[in-house]
PDB file of C-alpha atoms in Angstrom:
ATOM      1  CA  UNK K   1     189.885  83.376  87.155  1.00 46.00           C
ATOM      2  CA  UNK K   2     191.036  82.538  91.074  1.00 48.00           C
ATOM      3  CA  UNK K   3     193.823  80.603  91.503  1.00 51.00           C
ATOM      4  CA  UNK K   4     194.152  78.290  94.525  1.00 46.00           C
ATOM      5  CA  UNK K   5     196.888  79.222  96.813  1.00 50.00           C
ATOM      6  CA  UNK K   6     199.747  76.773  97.553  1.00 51.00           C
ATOM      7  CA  UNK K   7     199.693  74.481 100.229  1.00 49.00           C
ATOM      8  CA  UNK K   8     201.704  76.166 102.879  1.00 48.00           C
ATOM      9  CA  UNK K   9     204.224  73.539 103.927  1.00 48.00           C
ATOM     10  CA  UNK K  10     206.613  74.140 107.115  1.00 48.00           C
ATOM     11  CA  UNK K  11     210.557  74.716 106.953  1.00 49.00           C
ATOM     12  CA  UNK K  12     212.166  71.056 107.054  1.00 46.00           C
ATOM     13  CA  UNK K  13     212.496  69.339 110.237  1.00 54.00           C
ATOM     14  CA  UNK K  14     215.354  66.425 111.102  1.00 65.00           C
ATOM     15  CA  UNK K  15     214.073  63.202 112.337  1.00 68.00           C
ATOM     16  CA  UNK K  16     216.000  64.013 115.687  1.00 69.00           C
ATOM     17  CA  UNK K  17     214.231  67.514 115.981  1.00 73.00           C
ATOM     18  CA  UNK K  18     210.888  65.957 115.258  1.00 71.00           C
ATOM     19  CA  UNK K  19     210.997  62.909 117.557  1.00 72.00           C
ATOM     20  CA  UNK K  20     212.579  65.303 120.040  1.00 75.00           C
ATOM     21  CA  UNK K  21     209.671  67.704 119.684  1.00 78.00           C
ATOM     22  CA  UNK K  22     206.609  64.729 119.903  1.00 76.00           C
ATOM     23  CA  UNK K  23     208.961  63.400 123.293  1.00 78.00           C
ATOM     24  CA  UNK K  24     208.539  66.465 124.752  1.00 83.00           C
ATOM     25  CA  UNK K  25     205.120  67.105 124.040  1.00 83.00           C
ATOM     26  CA  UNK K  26     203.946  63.688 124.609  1.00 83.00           C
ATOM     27  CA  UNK K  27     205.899  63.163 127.578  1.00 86.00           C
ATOM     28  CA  UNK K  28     204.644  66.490 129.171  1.00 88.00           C
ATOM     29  CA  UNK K  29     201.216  65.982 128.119  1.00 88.00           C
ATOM     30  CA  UNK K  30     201.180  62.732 129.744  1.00 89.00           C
ATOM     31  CA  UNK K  31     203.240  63.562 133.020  1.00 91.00           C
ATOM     32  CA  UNK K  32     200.409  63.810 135.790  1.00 92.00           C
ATOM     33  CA  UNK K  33     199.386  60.115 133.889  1.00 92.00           C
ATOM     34  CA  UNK K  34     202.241  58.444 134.580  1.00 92.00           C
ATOM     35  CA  UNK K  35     203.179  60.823 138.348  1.00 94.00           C
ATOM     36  CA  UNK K  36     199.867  58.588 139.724  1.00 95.00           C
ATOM     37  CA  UNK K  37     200.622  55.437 138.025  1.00 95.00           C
ATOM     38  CA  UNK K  38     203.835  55.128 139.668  1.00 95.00           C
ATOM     39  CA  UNK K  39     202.544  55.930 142.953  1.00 95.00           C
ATOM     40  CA  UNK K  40     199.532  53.721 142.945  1.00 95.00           C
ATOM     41  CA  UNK K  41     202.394  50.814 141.491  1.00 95.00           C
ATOM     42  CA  UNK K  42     204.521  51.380 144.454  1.00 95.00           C
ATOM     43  CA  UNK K  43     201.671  52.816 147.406  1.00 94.00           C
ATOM     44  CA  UNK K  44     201.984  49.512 148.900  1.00 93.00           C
ATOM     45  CA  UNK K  45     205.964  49.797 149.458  1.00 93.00           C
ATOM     46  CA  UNK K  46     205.087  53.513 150.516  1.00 93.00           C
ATOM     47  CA  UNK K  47     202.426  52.353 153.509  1.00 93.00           C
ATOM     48  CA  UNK K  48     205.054  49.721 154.810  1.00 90.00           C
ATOM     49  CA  UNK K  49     208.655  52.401 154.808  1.00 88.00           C
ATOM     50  CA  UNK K  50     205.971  54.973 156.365  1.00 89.00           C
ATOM     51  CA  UNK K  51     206.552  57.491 153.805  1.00 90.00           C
ATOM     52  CA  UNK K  52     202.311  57.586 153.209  1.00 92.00           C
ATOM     53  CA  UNK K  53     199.853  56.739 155.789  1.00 91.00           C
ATOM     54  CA  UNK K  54     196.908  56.739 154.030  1.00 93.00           C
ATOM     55  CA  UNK K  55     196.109  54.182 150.951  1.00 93.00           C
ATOM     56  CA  UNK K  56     194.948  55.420 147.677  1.00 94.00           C
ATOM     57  CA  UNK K  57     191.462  55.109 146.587  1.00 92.00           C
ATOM     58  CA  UNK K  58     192.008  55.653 143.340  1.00 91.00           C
ATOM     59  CA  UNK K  59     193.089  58.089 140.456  1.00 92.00           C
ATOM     60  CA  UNK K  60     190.955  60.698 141.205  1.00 93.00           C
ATOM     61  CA  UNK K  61     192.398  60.394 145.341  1.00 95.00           C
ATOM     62  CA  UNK K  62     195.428  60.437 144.010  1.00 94.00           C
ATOM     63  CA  UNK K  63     195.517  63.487 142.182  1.00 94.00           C
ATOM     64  CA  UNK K  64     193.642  65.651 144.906  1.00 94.00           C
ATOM     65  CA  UNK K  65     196.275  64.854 147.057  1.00 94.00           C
ATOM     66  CA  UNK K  66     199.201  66.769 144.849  1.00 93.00           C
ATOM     67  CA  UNK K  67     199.993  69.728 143.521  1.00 93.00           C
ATOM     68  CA  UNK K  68     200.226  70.792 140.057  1.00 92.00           C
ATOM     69  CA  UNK K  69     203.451  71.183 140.415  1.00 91.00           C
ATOM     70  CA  UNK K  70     204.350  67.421 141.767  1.00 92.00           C
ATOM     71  CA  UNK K  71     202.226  65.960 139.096  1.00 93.00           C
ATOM     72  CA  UNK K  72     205.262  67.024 137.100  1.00 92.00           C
ATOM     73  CA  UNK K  73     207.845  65.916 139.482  1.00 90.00           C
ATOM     74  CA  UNK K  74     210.383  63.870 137.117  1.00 89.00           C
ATOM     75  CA  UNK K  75     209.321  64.797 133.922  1.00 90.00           C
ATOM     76  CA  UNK K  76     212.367  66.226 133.095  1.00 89.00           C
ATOM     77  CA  UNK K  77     214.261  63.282 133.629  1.00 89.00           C
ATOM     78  CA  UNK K  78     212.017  61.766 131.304  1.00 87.00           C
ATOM     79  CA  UNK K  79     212.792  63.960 128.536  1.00 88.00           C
ATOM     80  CA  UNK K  80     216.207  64.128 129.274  1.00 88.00           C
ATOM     81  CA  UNK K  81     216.509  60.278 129.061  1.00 86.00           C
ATOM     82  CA  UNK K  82     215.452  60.326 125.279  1.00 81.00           C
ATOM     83  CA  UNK K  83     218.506  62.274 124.052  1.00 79.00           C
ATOM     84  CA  UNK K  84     220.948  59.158 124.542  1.00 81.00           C
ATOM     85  CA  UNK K  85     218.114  57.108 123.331  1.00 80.00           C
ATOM     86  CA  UNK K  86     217.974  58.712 120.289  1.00 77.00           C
ATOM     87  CA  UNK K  87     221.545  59.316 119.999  1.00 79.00           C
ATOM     88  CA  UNK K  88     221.852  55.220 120.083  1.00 80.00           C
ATOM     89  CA  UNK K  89     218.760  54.923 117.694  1.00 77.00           C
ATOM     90  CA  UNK K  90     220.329  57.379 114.993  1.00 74.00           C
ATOM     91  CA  UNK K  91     224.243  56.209 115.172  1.00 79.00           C
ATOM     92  CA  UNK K  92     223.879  52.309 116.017  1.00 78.00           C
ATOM     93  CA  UNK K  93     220.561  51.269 115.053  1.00 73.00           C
ATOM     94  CA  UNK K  94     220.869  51.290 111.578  1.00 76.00           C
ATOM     95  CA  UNK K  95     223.824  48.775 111.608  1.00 81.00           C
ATOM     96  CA  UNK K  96     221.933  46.719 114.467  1.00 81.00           C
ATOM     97  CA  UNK K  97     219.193  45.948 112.127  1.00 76.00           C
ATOM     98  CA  UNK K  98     221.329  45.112 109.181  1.00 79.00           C
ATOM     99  CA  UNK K  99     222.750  42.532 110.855  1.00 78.00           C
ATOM    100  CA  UNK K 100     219.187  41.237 111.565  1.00 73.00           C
ATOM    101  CA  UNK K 101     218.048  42.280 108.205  1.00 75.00           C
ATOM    102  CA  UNK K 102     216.071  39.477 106.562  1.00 67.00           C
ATOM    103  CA  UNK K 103     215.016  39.397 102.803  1.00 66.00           C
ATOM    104  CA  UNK K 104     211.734  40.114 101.962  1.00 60.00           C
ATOM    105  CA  UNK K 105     210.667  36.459 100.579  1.00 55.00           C
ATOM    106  CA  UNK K 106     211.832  35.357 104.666  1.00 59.00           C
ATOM    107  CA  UNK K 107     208.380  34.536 106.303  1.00 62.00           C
ATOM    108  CA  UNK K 108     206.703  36.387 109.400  1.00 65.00           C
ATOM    109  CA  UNK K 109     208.617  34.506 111.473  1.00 69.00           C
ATOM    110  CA  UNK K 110     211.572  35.459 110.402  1.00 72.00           C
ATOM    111  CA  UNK K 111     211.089  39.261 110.372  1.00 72.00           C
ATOM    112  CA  UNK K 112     209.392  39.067 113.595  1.00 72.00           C
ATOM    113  CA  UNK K 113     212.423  37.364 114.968  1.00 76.00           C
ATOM    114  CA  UNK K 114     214.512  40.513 113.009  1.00 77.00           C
ATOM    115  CA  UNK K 115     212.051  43.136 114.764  1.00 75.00           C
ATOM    116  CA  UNK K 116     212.758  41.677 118.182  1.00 77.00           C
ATOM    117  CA  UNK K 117     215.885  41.223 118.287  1.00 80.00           C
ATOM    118  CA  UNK K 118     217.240  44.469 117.077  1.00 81.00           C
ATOM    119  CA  UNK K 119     214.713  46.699 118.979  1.00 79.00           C
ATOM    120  CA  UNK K 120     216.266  44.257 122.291  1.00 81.00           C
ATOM    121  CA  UNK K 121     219.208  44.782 121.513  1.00 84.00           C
ATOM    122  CA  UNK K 122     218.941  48.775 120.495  1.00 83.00           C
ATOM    123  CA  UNK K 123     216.763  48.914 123.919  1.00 82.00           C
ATOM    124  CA  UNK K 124     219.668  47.630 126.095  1.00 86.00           C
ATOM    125  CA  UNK K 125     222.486  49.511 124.685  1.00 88.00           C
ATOM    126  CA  UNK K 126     220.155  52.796 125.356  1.00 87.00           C
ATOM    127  CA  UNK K 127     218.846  51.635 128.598  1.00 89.00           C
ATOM    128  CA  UNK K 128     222.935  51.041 129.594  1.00 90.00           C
ATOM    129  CA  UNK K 129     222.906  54.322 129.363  1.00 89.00           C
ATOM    130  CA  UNK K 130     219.531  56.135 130.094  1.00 91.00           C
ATOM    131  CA  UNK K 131     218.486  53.499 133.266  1.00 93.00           C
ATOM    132  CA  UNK K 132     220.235  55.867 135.863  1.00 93.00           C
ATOM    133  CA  UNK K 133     217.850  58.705 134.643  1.00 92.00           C
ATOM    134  CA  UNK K 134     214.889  56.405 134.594  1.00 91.00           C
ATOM    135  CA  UNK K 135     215.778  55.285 138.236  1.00 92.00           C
ATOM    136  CA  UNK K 136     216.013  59.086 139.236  1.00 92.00           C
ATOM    137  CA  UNK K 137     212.261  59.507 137.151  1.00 91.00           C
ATOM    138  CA  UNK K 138     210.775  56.958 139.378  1.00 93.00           C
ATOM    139  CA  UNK K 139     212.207  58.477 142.535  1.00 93.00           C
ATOM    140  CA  UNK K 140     211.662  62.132 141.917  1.00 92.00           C
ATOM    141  CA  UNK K 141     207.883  60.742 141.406  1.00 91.00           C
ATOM    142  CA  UNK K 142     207.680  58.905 144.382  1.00 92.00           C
ATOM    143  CA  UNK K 143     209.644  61.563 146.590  1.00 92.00           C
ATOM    144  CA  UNK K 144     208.828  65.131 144.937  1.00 87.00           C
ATOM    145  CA  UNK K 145     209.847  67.176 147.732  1.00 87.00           C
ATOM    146  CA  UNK K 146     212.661  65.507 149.060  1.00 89.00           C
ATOM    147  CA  UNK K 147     215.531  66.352 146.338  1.00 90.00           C
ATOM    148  CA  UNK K 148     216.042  69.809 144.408  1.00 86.00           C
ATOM    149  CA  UNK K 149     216.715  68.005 141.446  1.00 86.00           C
ATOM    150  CA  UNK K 150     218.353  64.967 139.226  1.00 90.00           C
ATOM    151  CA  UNK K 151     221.483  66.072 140.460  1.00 91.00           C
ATOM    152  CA  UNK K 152     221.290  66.563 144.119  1.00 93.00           C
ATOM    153  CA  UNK K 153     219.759  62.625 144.058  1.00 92.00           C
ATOM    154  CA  UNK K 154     222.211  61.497 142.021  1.00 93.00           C
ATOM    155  CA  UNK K 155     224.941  63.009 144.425  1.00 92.00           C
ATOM    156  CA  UNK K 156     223.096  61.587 147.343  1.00 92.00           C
ATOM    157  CA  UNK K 157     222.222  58.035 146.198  1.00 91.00           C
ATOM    158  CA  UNK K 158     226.191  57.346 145.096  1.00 92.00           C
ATOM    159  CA  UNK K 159     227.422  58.344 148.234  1.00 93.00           C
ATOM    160  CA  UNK K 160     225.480  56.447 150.294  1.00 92.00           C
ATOM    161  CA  UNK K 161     224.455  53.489 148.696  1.00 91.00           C
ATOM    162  CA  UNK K 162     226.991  53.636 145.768  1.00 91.00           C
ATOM    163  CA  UNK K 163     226.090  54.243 141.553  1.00 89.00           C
ATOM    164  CA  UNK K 164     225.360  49.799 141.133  1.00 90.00           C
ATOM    165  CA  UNK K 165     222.470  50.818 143.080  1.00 91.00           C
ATOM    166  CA  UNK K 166     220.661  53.195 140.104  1.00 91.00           C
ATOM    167  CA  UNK K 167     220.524  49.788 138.199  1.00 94.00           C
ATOM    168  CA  UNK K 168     218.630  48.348 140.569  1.00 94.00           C
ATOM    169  CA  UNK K 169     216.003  46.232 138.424  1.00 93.00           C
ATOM    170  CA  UNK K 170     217.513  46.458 135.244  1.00 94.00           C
ATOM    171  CA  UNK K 171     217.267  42.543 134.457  1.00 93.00           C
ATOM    172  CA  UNK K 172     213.936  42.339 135.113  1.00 95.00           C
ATOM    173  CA  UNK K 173     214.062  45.535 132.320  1.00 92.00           C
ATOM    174  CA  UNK K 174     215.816  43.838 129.905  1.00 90.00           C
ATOM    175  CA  UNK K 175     213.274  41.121 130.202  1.00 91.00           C
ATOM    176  CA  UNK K 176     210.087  43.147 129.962  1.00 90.00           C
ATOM    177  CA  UNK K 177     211.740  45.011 127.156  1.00 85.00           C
ATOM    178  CA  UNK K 178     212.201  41.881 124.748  1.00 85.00           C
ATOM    179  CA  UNK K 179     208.312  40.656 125.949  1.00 87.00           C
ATOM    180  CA  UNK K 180     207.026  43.909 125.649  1.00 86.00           C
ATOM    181  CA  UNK K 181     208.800  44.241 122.051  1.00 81.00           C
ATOM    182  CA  UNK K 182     208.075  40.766 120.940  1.00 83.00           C
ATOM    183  CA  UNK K 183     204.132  40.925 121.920  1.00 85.00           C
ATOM    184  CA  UNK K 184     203.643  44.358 120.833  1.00 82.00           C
ATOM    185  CA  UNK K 185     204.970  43.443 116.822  1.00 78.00           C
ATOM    186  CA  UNK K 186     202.845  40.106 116.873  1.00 81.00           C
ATOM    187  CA  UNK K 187     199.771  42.025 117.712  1.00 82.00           C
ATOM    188  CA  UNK K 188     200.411  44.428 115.142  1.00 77.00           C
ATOM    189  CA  UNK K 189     200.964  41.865 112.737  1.00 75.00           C
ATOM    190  CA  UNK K 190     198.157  40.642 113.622  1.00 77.00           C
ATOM    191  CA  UNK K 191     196.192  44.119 113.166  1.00 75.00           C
ATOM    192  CA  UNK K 192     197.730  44.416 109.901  1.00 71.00           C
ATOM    193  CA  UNK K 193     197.183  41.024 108.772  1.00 69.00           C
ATOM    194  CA  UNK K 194     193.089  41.526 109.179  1.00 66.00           C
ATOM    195  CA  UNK K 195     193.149  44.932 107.912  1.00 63.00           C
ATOM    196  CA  UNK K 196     192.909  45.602 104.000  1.00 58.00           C
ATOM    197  CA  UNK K 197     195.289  48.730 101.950  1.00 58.00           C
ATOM    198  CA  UNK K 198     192.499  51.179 102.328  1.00 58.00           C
ATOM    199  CA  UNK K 199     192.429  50.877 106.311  1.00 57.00           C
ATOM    200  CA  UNK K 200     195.900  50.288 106.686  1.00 56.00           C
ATOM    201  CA  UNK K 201     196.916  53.656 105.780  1.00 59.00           C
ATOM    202  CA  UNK K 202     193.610  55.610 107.769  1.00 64.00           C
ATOM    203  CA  UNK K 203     194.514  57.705 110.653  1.00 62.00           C
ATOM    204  CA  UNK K 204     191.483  55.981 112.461  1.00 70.00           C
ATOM    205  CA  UNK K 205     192.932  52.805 111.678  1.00 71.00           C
ATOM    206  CA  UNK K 206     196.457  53.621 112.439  1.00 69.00           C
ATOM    207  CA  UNK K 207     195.102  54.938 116.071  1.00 69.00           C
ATOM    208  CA  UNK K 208     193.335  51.975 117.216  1.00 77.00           C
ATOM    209  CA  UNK K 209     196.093  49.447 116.014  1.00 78.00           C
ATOM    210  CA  UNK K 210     198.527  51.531 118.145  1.00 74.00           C
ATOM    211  CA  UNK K 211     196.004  51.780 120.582  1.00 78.00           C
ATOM    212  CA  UNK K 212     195.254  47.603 120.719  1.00 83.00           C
ATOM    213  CA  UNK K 213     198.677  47.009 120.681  1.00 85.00           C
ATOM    214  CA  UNK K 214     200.111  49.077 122.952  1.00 82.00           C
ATOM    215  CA  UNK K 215     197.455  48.232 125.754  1.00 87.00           C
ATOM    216  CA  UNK K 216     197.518  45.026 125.519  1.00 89.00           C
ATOM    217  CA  UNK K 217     201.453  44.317 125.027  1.00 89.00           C
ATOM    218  CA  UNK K 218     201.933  46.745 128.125  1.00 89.00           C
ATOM    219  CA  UNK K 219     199.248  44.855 130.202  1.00 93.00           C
ATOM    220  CA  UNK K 220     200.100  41.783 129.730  1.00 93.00           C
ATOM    221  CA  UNK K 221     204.199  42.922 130.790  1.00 94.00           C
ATOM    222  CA  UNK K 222     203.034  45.354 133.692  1.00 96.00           C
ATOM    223  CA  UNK K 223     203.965  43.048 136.282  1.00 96.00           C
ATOM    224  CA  UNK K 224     207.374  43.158 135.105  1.00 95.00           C
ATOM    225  CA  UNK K 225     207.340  46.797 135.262  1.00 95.00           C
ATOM    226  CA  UNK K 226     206.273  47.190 138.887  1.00 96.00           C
ATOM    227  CA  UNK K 227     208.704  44.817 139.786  1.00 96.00           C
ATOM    228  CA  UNK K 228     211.720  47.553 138.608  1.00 95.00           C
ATOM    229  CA  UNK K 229     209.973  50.026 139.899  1.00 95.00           C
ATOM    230  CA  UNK K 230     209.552  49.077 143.613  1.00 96.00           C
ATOM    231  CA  UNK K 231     213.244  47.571 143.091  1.00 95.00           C
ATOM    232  CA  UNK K 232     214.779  50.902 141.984  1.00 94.00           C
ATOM    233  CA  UNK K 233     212.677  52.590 145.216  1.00 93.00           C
ATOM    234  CA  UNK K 234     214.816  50.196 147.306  1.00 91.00           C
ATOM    235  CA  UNK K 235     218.515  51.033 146.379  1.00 89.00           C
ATOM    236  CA  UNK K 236     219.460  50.052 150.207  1.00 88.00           C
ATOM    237  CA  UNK K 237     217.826  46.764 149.459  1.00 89.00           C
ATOM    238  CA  UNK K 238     216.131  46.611 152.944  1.00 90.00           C
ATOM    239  CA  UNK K 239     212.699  45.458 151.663  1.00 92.00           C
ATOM    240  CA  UNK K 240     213.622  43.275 148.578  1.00 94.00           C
ATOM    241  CA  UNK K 241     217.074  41.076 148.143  1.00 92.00           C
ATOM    242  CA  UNK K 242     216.471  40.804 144.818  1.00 93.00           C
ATOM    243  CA  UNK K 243     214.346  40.401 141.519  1.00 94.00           C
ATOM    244  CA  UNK K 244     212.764  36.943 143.299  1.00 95.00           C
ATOM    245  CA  UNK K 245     212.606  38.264 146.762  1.00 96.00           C
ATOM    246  CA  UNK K 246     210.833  41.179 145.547  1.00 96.00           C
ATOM    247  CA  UNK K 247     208.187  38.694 143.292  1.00 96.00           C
ATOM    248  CA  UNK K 248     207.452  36.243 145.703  1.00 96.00           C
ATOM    249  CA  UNK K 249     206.964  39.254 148.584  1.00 95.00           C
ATOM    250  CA  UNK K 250     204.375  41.180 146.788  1.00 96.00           C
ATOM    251  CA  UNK K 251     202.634  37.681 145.939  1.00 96.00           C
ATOM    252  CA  UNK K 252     202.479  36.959 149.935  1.00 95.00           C
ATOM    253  CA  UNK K 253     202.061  40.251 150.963  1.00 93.00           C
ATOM    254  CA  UNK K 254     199.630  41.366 148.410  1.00 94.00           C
ATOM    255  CA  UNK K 255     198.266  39.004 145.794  1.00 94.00           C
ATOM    256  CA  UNK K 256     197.937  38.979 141.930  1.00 94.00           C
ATOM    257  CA  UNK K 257     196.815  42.259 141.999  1.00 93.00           C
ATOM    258  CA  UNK K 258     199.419  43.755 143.950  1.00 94.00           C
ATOM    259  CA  UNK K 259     201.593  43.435 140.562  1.00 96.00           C
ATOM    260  CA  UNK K 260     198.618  45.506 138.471  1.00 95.00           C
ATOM    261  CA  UNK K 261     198.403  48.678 140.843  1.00 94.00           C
ATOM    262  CA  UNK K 262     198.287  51.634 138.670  1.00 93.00           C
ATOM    263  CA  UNK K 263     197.587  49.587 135.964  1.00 93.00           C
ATOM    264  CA  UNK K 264     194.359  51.268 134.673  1.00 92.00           C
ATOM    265  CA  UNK K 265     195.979  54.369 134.432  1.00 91.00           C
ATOM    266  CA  UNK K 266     198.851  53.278 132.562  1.00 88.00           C
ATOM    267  CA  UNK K 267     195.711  52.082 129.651  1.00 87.00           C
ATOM    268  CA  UNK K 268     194.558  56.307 130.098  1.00 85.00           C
ATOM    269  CA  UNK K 269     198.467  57.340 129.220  1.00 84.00           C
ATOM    270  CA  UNK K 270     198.548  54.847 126.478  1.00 78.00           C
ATOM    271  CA  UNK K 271     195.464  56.110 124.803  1.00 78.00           C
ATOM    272  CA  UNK K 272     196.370  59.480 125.724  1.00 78.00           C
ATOM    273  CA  UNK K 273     199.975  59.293 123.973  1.00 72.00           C
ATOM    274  CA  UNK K 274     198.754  57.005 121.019  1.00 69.00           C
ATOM    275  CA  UNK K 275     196.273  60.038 120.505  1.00 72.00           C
ATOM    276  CA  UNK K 276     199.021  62.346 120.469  1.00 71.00           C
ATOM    277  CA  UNK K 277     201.786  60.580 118.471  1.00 66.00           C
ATOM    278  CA  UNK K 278     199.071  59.585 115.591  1.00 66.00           C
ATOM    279  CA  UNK K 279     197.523  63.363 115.408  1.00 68.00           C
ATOM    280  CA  UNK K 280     201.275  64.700 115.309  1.00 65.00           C
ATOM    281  CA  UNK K 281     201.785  62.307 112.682  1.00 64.00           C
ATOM    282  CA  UNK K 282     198.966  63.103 110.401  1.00 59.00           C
ATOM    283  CA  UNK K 283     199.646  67.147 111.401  1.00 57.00           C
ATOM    284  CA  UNK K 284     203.464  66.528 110.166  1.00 58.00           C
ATOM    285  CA  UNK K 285     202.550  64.792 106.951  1.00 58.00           C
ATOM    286  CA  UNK K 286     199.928  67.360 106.272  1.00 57.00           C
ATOM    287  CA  UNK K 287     201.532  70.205 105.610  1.00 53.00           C
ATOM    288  CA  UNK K 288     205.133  68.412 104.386  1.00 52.00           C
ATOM    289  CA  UNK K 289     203.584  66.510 101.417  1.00 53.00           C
TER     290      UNK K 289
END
């Protein structure tokens, strides 16, 4: 008589060391994604400081144009920006939630108001700390040749145009960060609500709500997104006064879709990291069941 072997489960993993591990992955995976996202988002502000003299065509022109090695340019920025995220997810956001807690008899409304508000307010204590690093992300994208590193731009950009000027666009942040939050959980309420137990818990099913959701809650805020990022490309503040300056400029200068550029790439990345995250997922539960 055989017997069936054991299912071979790996050592333990922290919740820190695992969402450490999928940001790095995910983030690197996804890298060249968001390298030409940014730089169709901002090729507009590019063509008028002289810093490219040829448009985009697209993706594909895009990518031709760089090396391998610029495709990456910032990604470690990225992945150093989660640690302080996490750090505030881990230590604070248990207590921020508790004080949004609501009972479960407390309607939708209610615990979509909960979700919201202490993801906002999680999001803003991290990005008080993190938005430097994510200003220095967007930069080392835009200009991958022109700084050896995080450090030698961070040097450079506070003695010349002071440290205020990494925050640049951090309102219009905050604000896309409670949209993006509040769309993205009433959509997936919304997936939930028309799904049944079975589906629910499918990896199929958990894709394409994560999928739907994030798409369409990062479409729909985009605008808000480009506005940050041509804002934090501007720390001198020649081209845009401000948040308004900046909106009503790129309206003018460029029209409705001058607020979108990039924006079909940024639904590639999204599928691309909801592919990731969800087969990680399933992977992970596999074999520590």
């Amino acid at each position: 008589m055989t017997t069936v072997p054991p299912k071979q489960r790996i050592p333990f993993i922290s919740p820190f060391a695992r969402a450490t591990l999928d940001t790095i992955v995910v983030k690197t995976l996804t890298a060249p994604f968001e390298f030409i996202k940014i730089r169709l988002q901002v090729q507009n502000q590019l063509l008028k400081t002289g810093n490219l003299v040829v448009a985009y065509r697209g993706f594909f022109d895009c990518f031709t144009r760089h090396s391998l090695l610029e495709l990456f340019s910032g990604n470690l920025a990225n992945i150093i920006r989660f640690v302080p995220t996490q750090f505030v997810n881990d230590t604070l956001g248990g207590y921020i939630k508790q004080l949004f807690r609501v009972e479960k008899e407390n309607n939708n409304n209610w615990r979509l108001f909960s979700n919201v508000m202490s993801g906002f307010f999680i999001s803003l204590i991290s990005l008080s700390l993190v938005y430097p690093i994510d200003s220095a992300r967007t930069i080392l994208a835009v200009y991958p040749n022109r700084y050896s590193g995080i450090n030698e731009l961070f040097k450079y950009t506070v003695s010349t145009t002071g440290y205020s000027s990494l925050y640049r666009g951090f309102f219009v942040t905050c604000i896309g960060v409670i949209s993006y939050r509040f769309l993205y959980y009433t959509l997936y309420d919304l997936c939930k609500h028309f799904s049944s137990s079975e589906t629910d818990n499918s990896f199929s099913f958990s894709f394409i709500r994560g999928w739907i959701t994030t798409i369409a809650a990062g479409l729909i805020t985009y605008p808000l997104d480009t506005l940050r990022r041509r804002l934090s490309l501007d720390p001198e503040k020649l081209l845009y006064s401000g948040t308004l300056d900046c909106t009503v400029k790129i309206w003018q200068e460029e029209g409705f879709s001058g607020f979108f550029g990039g924006s079909i790439v940024n639904i590639f990345r999204a599928v691309v990291n909801a592919t990731c995250l969800a087969l990680m997922d399933h992977q992970f539960n596999t074999y520590t069941q």
